JSON list of C-alpha atoms in Angstrom, two decimals:
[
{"chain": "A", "resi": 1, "resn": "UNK", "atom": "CA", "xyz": [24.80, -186.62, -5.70]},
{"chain": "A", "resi": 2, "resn": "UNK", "atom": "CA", "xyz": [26.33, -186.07, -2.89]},
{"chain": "A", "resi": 3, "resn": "UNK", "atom": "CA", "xyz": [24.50, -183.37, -0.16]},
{"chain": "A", "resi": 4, "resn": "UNK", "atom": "CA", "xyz": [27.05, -181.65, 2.43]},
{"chain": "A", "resi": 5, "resn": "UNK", "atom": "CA", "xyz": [25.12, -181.77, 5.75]},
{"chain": "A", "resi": 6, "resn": "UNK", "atom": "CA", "xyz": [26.78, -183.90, 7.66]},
{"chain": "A", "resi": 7, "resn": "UNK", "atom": "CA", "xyz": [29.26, -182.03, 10.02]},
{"chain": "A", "resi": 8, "resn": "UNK", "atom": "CA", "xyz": [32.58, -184.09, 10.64]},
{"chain": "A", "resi": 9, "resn": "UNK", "atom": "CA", "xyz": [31.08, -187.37, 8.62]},
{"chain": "A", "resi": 10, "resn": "UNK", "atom": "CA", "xyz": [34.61, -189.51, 8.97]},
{"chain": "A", "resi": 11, "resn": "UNK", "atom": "CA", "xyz": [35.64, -188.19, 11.90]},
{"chain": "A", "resi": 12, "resn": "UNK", "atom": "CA", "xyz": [38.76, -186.92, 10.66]},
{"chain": "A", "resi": 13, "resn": "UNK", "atom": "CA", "xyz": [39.08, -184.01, 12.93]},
{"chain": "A", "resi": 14, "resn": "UNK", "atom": "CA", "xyz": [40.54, -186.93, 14.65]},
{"chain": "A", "resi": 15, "resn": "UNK", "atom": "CA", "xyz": [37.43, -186.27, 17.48]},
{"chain": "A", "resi": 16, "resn": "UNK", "atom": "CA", "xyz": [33.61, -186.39, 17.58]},
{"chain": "A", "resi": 17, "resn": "UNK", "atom": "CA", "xyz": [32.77, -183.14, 17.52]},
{"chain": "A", "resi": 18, "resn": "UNK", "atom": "CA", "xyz": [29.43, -182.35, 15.95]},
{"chain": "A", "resi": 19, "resn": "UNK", "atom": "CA", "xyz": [28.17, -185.65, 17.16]},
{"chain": "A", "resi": 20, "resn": "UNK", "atom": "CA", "xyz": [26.68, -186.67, 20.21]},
{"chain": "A", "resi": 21, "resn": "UNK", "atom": "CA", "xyz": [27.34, -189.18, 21.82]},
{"chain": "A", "resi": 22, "resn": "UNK", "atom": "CA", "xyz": [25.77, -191.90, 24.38]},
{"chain": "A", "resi": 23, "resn": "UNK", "atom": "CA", "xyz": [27.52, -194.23, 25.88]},
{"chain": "A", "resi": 24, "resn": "UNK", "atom": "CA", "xyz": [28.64, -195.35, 29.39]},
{"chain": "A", "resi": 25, "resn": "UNK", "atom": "CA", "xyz": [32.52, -194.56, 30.54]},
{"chain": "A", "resi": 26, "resn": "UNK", "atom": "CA", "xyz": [33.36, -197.37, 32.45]},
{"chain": "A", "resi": 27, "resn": "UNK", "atom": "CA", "xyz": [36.86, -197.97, 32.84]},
{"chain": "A", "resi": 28, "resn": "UNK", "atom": "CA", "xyz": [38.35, -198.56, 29.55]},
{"chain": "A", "resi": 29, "resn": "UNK", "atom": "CA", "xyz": [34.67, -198.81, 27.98]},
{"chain": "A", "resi": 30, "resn": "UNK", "atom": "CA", "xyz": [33.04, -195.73, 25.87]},
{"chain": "A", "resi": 31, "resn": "UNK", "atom": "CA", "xyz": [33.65, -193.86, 23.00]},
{"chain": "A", "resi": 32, "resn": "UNK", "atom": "CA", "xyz": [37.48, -193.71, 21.56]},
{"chain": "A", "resi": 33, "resn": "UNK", "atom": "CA", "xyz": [39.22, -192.85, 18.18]},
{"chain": "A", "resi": 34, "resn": "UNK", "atom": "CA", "xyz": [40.70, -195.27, 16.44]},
{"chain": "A", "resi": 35, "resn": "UNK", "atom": "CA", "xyz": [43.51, -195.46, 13.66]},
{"chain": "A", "resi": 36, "resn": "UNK", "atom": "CA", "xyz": [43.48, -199.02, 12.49]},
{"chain": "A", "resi": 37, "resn": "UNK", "atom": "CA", "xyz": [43.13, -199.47, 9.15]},
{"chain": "A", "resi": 38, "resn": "UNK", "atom": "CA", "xyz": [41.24, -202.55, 9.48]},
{"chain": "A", "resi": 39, "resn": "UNK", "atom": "CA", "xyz": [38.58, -200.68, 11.09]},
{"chain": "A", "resi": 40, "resn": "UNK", "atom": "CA", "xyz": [38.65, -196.96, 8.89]},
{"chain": "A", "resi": 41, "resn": "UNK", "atom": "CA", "xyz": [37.00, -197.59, 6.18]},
{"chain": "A", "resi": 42, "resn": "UNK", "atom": "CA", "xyz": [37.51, -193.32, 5.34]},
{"chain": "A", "resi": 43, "resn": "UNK", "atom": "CA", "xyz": [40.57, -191.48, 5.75]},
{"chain": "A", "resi": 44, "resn": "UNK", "atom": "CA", "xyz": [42.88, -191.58, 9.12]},
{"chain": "A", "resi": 45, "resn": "UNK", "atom": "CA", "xyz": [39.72, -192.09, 11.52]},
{"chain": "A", "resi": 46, "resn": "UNK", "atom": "CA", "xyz": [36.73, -194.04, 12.74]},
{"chain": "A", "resi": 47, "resn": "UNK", "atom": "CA", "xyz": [34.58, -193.77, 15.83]},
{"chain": "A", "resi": 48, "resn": "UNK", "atom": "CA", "xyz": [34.72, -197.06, 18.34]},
{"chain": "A", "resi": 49, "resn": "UNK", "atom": "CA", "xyz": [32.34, -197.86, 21.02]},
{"chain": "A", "resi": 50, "resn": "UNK", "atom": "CA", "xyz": [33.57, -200.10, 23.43]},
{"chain": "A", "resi": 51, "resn": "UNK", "atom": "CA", "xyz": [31.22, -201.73, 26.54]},
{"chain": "A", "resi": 52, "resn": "UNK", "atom": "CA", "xyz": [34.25, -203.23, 28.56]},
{"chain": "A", "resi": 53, "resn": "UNK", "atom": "CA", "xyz": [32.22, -205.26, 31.53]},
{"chain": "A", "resi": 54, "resn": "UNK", "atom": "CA", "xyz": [28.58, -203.53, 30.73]},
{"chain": "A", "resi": 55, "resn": "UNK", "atom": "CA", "xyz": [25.79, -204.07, 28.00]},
{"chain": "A", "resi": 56, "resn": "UNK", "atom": "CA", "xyz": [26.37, -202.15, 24.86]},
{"chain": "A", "resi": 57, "resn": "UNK", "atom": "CA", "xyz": [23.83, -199.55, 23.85]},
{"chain": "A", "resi": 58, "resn": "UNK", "atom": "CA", "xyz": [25.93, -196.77, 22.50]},
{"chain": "A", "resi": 59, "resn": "UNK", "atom": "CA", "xyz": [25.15, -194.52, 19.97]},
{"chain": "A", "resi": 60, "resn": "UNK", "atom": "CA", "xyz": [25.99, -191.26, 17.96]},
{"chain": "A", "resi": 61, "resn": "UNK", "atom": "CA", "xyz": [24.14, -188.55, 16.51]},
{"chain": "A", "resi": 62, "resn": "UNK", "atom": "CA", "xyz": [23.42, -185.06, 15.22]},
{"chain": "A", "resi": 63, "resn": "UNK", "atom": "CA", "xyz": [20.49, -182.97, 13.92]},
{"chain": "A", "resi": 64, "resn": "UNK", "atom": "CA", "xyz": [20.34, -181.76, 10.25]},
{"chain": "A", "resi": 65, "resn": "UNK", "atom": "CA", "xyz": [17.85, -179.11, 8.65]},
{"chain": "A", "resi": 66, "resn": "UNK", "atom": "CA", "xyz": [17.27, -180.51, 5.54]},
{"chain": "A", "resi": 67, "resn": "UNK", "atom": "CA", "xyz": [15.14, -178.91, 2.32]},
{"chain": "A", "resi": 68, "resn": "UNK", "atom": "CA", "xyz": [12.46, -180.29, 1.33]},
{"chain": "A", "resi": 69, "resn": "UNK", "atom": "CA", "xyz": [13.00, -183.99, -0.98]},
{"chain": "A", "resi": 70, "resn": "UNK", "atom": "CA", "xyz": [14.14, -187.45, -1.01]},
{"chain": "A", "resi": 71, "resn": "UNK", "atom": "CA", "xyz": [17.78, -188.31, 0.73]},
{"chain": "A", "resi": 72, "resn": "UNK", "atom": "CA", "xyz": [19.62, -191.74, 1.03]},
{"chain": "A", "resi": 73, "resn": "UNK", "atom": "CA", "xyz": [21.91, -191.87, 4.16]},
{"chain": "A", "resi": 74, "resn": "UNK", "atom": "CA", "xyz": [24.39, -194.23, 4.51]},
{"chain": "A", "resi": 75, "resn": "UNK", "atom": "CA", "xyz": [27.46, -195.07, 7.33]},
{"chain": "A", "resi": 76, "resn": "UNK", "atom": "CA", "xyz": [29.99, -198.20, 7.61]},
{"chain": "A", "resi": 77, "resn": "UNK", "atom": "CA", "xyz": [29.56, -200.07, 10.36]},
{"chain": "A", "resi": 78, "resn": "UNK", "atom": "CA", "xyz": [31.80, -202.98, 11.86]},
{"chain": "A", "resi": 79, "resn": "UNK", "atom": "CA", "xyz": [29.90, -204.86, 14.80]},
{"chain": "A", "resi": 80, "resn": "UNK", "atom": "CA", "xyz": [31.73, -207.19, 17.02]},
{"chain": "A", "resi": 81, "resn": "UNK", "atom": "CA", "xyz": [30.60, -210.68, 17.13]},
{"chain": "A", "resi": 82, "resn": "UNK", "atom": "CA", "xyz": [26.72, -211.00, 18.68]},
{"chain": "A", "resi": 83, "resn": "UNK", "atom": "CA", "xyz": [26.64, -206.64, 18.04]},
{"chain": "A", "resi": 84, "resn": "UNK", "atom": "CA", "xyz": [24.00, -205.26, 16.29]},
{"chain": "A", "resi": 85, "resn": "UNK", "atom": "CA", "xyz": [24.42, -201.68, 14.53]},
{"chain": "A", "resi": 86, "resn": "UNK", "atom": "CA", "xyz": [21.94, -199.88, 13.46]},
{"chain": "A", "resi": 87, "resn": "UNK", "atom": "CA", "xyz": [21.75, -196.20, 10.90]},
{"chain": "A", "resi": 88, "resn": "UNK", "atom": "CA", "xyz": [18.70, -194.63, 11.53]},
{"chain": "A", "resi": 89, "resn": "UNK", "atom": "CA", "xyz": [16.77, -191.52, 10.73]},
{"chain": "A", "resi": 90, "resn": "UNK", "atom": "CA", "xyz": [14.45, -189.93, 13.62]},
{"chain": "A", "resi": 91, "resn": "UNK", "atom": "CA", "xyz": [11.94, -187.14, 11.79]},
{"chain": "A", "resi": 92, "resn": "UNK", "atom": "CA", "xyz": [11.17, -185.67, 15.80]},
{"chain": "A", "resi": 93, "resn": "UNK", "atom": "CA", "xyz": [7.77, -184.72, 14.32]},
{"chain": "A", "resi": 94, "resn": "UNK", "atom": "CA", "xyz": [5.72, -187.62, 15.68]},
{"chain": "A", "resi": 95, "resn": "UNK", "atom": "CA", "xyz": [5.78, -189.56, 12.45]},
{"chain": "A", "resi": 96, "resn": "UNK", "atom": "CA", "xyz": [8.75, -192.15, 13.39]},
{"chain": "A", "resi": 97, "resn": "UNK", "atom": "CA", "xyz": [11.90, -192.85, 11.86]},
{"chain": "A", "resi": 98, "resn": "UNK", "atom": "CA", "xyz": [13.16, -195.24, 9.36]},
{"chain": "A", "resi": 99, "resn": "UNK", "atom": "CA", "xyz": [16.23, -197.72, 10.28]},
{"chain": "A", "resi": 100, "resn": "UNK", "atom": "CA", "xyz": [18.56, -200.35, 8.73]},
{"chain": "A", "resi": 101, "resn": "UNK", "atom": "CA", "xyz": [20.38, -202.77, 10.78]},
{"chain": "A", "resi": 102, "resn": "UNK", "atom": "CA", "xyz": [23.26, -204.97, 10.27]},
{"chain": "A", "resi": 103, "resn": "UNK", "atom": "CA", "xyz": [23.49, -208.99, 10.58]},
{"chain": "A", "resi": 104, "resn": "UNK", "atom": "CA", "xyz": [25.42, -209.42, 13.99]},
{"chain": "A", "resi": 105, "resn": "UNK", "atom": "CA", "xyz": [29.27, -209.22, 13.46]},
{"chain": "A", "resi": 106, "resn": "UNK", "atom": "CA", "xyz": [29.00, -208.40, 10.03]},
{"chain": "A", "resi": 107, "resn": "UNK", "atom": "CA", "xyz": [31.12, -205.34, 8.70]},
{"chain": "A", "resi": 108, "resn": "UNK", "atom": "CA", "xyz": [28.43, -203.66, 6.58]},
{"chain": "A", "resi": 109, "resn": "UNK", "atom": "CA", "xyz": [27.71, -200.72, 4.44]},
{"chain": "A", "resi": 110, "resn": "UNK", "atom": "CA", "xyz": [23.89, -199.46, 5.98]},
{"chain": "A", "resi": 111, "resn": "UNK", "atom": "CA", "xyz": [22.15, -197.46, 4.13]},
{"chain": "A", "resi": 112, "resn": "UNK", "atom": "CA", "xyz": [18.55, -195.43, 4.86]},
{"chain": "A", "resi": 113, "resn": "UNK", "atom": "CA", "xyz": [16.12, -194.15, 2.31]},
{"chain": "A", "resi": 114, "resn": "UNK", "atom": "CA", "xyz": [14.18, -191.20, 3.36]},
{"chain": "A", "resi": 115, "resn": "UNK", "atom": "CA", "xyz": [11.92, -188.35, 2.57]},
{"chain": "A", "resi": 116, "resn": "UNK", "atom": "CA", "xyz": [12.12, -184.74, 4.27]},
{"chain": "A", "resi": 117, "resn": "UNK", "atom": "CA", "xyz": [8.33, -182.95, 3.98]},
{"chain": "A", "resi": 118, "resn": "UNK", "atom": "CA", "xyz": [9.05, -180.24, 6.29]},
{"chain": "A", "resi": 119, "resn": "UNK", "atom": "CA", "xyz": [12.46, -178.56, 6.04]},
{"chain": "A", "resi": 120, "resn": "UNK", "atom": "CA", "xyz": [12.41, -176.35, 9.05]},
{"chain": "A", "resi": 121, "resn": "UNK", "atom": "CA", "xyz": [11.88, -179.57, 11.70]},
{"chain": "A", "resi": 122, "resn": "UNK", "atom": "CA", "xyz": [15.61, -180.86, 12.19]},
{"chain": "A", "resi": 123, "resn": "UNK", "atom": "CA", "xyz": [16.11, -184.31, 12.18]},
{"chain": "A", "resi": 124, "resn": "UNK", "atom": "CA", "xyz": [18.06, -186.80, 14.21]},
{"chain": "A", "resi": 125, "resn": "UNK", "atom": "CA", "xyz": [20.29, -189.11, 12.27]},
{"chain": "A", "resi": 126, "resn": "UNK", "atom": "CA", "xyz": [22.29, -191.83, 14.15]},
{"chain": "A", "resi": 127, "resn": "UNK", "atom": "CA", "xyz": [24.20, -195.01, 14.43]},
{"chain": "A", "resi": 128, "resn": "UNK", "atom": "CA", "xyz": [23.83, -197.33, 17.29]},
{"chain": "A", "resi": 129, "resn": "UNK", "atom": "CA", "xyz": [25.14, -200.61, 18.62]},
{"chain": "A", "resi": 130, "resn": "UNK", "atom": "CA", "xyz": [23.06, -203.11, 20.75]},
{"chain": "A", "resi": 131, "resn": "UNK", "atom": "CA", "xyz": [24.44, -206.13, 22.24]},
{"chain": "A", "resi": 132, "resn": "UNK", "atom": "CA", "xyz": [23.16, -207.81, 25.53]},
{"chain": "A", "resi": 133, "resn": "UNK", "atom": "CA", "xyz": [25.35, -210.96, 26.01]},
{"chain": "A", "resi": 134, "resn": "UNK", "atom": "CA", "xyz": [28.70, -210.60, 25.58]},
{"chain": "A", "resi": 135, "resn": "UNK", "atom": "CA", "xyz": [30.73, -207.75, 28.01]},
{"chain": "A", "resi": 136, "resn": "UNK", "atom": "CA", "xyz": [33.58, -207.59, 25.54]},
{"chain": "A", "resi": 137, "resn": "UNK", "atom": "CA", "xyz": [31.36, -206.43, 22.93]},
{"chain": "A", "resi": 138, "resn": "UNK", "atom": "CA", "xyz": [32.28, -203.34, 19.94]},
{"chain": "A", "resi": 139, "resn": "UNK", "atom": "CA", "xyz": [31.28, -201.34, 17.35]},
{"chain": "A", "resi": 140, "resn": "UNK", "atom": "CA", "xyz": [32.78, -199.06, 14.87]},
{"chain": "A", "resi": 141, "resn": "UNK", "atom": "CA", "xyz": [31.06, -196.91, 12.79]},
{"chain": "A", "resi": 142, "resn": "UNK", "atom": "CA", "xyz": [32.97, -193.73, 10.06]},
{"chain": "A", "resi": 143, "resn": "UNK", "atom": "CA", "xyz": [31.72, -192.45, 6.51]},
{"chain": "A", "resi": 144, "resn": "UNK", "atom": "CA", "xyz": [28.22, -190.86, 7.06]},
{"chain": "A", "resi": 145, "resn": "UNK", "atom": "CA", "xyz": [27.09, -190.09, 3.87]},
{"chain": "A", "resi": 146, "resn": "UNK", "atom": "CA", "xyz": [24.03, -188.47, 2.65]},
{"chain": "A", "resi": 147, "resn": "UNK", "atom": "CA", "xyz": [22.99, -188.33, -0.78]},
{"chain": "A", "resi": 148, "resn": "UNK", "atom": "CA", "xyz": [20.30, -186.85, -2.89]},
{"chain": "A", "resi": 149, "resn": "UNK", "atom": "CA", "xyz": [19.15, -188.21, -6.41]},
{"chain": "A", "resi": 150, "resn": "UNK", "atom": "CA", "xyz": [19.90, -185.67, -9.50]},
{"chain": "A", "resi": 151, "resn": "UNK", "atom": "CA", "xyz": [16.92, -185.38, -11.22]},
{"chain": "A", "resi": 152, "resn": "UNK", "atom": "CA", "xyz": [17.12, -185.27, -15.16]},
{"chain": "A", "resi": 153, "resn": "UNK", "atom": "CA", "xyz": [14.59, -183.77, -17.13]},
{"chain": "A", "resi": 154, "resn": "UNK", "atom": "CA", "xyz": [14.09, -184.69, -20.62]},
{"chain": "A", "resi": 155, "resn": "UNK", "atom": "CA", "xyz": [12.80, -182.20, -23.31]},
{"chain": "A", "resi": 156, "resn": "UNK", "atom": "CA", "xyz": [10.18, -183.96, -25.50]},
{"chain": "A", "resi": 157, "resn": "UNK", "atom": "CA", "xyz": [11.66, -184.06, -29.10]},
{"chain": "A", "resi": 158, "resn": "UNK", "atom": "CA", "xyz": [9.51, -183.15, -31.79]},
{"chain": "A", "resi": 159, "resn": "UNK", "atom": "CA", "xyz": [9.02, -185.67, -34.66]},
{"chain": "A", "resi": 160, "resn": "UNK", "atom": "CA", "xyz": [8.88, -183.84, -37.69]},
{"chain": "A", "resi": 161, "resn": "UNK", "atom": "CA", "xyz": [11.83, -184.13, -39.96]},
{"chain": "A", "resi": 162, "resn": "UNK", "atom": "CA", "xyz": [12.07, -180.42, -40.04]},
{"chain": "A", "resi": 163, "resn": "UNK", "atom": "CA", "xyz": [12.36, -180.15, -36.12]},
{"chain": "A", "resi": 164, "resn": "UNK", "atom": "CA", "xyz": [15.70, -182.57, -36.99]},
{"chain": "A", "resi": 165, "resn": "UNK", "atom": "CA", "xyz": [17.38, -180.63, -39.34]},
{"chain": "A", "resi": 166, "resn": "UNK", "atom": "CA", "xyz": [15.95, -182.90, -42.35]},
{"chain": "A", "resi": 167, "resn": "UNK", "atom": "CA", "xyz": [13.55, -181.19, -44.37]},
{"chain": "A", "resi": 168, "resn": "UNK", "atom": "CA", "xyz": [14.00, -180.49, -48.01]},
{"chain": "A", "resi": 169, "resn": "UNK", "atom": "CA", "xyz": [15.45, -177.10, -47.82]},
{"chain": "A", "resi": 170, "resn": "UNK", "atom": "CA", "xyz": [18.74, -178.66, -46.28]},
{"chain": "A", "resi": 171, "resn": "UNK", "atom": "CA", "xyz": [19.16, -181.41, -48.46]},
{"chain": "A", "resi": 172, "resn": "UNK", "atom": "CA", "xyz": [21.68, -179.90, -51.45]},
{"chain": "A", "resi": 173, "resn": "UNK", "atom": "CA", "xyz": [22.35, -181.84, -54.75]},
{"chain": "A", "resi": 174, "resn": "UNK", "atom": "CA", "xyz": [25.79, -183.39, -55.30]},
{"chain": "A", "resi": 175, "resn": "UNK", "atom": "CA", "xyz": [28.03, -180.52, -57.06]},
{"chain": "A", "resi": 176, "resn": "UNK", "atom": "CA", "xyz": [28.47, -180.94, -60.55]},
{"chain": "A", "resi": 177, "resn": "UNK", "atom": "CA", "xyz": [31.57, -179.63, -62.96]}
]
């Protein structure tokens, strides 16, 4: 089911607000908005970083208060070729963070499992791009979405044929003229 944490998860206030982001302005490098529909994978926008002439090692982020139980996050990502992305979860308490990372150049769905124990620490969840080699290197990253299982409980069902509505009392004989 989905869990509504996630301020501005597509970027479709056509802006990053609510994130934060880390990346280096040089030039025509950083973070930008883009349109095309080759790289949205959710509504009219998508967040682009760009390293134009410089290592990539840009990233986004915000912090979430979460209650107490088990979440699954998940983003799109679309590396450029030799770009790494990377969805993580930071707990800031000390006991790490969890992470999945994308095959280089490989548009990807990423997706993190992950258990909140303390809901009054925030956590850090973010998307980042690595690349070392290549100064024209990218990545794009929209659709943060966080998710937390429905749990169905399931009555235990008697077995007695009266708990069923078959005992004797309900069984009438065939009407006779």
């Amino acid at each position: 089911m989905p869990f509504d944490a996630i301020y501005n998860p597509s970027f479709e206030n056509g802006g990053y607000s609510g994130w934060r982001v880390y990346t280096y302005f040089i030039e025509a490098g950083g973070a930008l908005m883009v349109t095309d529909p080759t790289m949205v994978t959710d509504g009219v926008y998508a967040l682009k970083f760009q390293a134009n002439g410089r290592r990539l090692v840009d990233s986004c982020s915000q912090d979430l208060v979460l209650p107490p139980g088990n979440y699954t996050l998940k983003c799109d990502v679309i590396p450029s070729y030799g770009t790494i992305a990377t969805l993580g979860v930071n707990f800031n308490d000390n006991t790490g963070s969890v992470t999945a990372t994308s095959p280089a150049g490989v548009k990807t769905t990423l997706k993190v499992n992950f258990t909140v124990t303390n809901g009054t620490i925030p956590l850090t969840i973010y998307a980042a791009g690595s690349q070392n080699r290549y100064v024209r290197s990218n990545f794009v990253v929209d659709n943060f979405r966080l998710f937390r299982p429905v749990i169905f409980c399931r009555t235990k069902q008697s077995k007695r044929k009266k708990d069923r509505g078959l005992s004797n009392s309900n069984i009438r004989p065939p009407f006779h003229l």
